[in-house]
Coordinates of C-alpha atoms in Angstrom, one line a residue:
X273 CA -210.1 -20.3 -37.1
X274 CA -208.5 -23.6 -36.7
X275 CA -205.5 -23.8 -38.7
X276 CA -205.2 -27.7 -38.3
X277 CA -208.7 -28.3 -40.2
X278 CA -206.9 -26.7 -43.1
X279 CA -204.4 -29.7 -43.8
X280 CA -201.8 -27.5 -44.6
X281 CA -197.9 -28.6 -44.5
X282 CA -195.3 -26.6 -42.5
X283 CA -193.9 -24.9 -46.0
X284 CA -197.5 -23.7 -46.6
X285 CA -197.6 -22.6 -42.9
X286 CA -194.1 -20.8 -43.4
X287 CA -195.6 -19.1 -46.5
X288 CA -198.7 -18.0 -44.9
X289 CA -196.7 -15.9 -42.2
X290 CA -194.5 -14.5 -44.6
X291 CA -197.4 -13.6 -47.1
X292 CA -199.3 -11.6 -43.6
X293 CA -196.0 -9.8 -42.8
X294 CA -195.1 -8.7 -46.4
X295 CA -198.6 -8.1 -47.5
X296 CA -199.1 -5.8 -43.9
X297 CA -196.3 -4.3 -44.4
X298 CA -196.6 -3.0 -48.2
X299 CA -200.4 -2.3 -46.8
X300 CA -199.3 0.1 -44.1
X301 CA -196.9 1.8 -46.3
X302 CA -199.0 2.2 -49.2
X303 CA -201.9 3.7 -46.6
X304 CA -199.3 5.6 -45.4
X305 CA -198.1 7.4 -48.4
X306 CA -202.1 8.6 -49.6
X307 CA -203.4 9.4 -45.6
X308 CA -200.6 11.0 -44.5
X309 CA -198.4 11.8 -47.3
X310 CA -200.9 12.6 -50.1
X311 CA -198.5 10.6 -52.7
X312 CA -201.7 7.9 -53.8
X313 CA -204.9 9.9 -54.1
X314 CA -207.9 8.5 -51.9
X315 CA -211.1 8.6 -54.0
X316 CA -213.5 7.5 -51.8
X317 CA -211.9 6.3 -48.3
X318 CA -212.4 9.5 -46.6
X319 CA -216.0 8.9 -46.9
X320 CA -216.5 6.1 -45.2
X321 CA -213.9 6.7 -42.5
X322 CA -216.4 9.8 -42.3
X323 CA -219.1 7.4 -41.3
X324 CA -217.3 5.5 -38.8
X325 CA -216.2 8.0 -36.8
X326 CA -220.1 9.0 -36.7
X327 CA -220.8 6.0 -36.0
X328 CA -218.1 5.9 -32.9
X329 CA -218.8 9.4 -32.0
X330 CA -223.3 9.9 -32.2
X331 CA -223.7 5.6 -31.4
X332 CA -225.8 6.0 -35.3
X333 CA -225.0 6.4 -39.0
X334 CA -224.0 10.0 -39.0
X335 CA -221.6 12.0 -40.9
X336 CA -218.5 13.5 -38.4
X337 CA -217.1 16.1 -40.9
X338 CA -220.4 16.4 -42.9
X339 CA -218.6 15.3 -46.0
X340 CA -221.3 13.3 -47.5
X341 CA -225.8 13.9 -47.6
X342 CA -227.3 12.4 -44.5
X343 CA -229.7 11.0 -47.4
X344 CA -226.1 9.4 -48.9
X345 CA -225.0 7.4 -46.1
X346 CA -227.3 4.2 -46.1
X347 CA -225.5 2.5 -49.5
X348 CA -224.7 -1.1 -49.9
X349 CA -220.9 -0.2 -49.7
X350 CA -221.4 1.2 -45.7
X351 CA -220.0 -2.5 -45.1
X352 CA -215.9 -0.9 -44.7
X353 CA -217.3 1.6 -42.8
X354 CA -218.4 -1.0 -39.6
X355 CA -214.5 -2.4 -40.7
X356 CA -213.2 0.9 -39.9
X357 CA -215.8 1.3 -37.0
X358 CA -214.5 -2.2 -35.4
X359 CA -210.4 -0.8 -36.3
X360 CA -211.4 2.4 -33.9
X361 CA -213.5 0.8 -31.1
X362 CA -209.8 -1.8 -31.0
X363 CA -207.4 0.4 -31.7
X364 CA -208.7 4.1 -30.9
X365 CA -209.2 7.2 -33.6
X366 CA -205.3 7.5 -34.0
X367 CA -204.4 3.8 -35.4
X368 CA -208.0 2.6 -36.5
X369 CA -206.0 1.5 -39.7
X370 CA -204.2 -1.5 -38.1
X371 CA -207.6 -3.4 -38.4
X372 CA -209.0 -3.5 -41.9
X373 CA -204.8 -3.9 -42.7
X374 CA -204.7 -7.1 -40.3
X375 CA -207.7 -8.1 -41.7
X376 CA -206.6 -7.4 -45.7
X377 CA -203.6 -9.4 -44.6
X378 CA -205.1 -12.1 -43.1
X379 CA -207.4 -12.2 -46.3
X380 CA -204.7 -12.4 -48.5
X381 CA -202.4 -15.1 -46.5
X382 CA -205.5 -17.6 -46.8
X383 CA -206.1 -16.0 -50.7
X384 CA -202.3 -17.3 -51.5
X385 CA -202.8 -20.8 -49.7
X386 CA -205.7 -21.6 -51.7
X387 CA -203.9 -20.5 -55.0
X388 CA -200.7 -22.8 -54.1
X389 CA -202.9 -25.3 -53.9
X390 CA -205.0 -24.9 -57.0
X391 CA -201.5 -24.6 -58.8
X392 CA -200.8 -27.7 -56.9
X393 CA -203.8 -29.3 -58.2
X394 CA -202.5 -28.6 -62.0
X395 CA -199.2 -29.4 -61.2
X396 CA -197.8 -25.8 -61.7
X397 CA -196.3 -25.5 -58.4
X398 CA -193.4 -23.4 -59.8
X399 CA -192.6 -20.9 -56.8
X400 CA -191.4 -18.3 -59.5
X401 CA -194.7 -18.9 -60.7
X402 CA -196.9 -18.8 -58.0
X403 CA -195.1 -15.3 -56.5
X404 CA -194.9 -13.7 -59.4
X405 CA -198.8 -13.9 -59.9
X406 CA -199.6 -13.8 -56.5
X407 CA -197.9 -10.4 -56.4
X408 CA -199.3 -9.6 -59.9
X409 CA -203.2 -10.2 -58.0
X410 CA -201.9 -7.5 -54.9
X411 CA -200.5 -4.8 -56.8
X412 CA -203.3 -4.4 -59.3
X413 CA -204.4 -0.6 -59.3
X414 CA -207.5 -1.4 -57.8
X415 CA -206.4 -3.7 -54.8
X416 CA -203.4 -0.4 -54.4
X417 CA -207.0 2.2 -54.7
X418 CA -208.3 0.1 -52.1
X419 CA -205.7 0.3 -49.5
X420 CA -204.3 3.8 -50.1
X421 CA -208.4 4.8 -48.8

């Protein structure tokens, strides 16, 4: 992506890297406490992590563990299991997590741009503002559900 055809001014540049590195780093801290702490429960992450490594390991949709129905695997939501599919082929079995992270925060930094500008747009551009419900839009329980699987 071409960060120049997004006309966006060094502060909003500035703010984009800081948003990537504090949004990766609460990701990989919050994924660390449910996958290998067990703090945050993971409802449904397992499963399609299940998938992927099926996927990486029989080259077809395939359960590795067998935790789900072979007649259960083709859903609409099989989507974050090519995520974690792409996060293994890059970054192997051990660290296949870096990826969808990377991507969540890469999500996110361009999420937070567009917000400072609609704020901008309404002439809200309070920073005490614009953090406090950016970080009110990241920690809600079901962004947190979604990282922690």
């Amino acid at each position: 992506m071409n960060f120049s055809s997004i006309n966006i001014d060094k502060k909003l540049l500035i703010n984009l890297a800081i948003v990537f590195l504090i949004t990766f780093i609460v990701s990989i801290n919050i994924f660390n406490l449910s996958y290998n702490f067990g703090i945050l429960s993971e409802v449904h992450g397992p499963l399609y992590l299940d998938i992927a490594k099926g996927l990486y390991e029989n080259k077809f949709f395939s359960n590795f563990y067998n935790l789900i129905p072979e007649n259960n695997i083709y859903t609409f939501q099989i989507g974050i299991s090519l995520i974690h599919y792409l996060g293994i082929l890059s970054f192997g079995l051990k660290y296949w997590y870096f990826f969808p992270i990377l991507l969540l925060g890469i999500l996110w930094s361009f999420a937070y741009i567009y917000f400072s500008r609609f704020l901008i747009k309404l002439k809200l551009d309070n920073s005490f503002f614009k953090n406090i419900c950016f970080l009110s839009f990241f920690f809600q329980p079901y962004n947190l559900n979604q990282i922690a699987s």
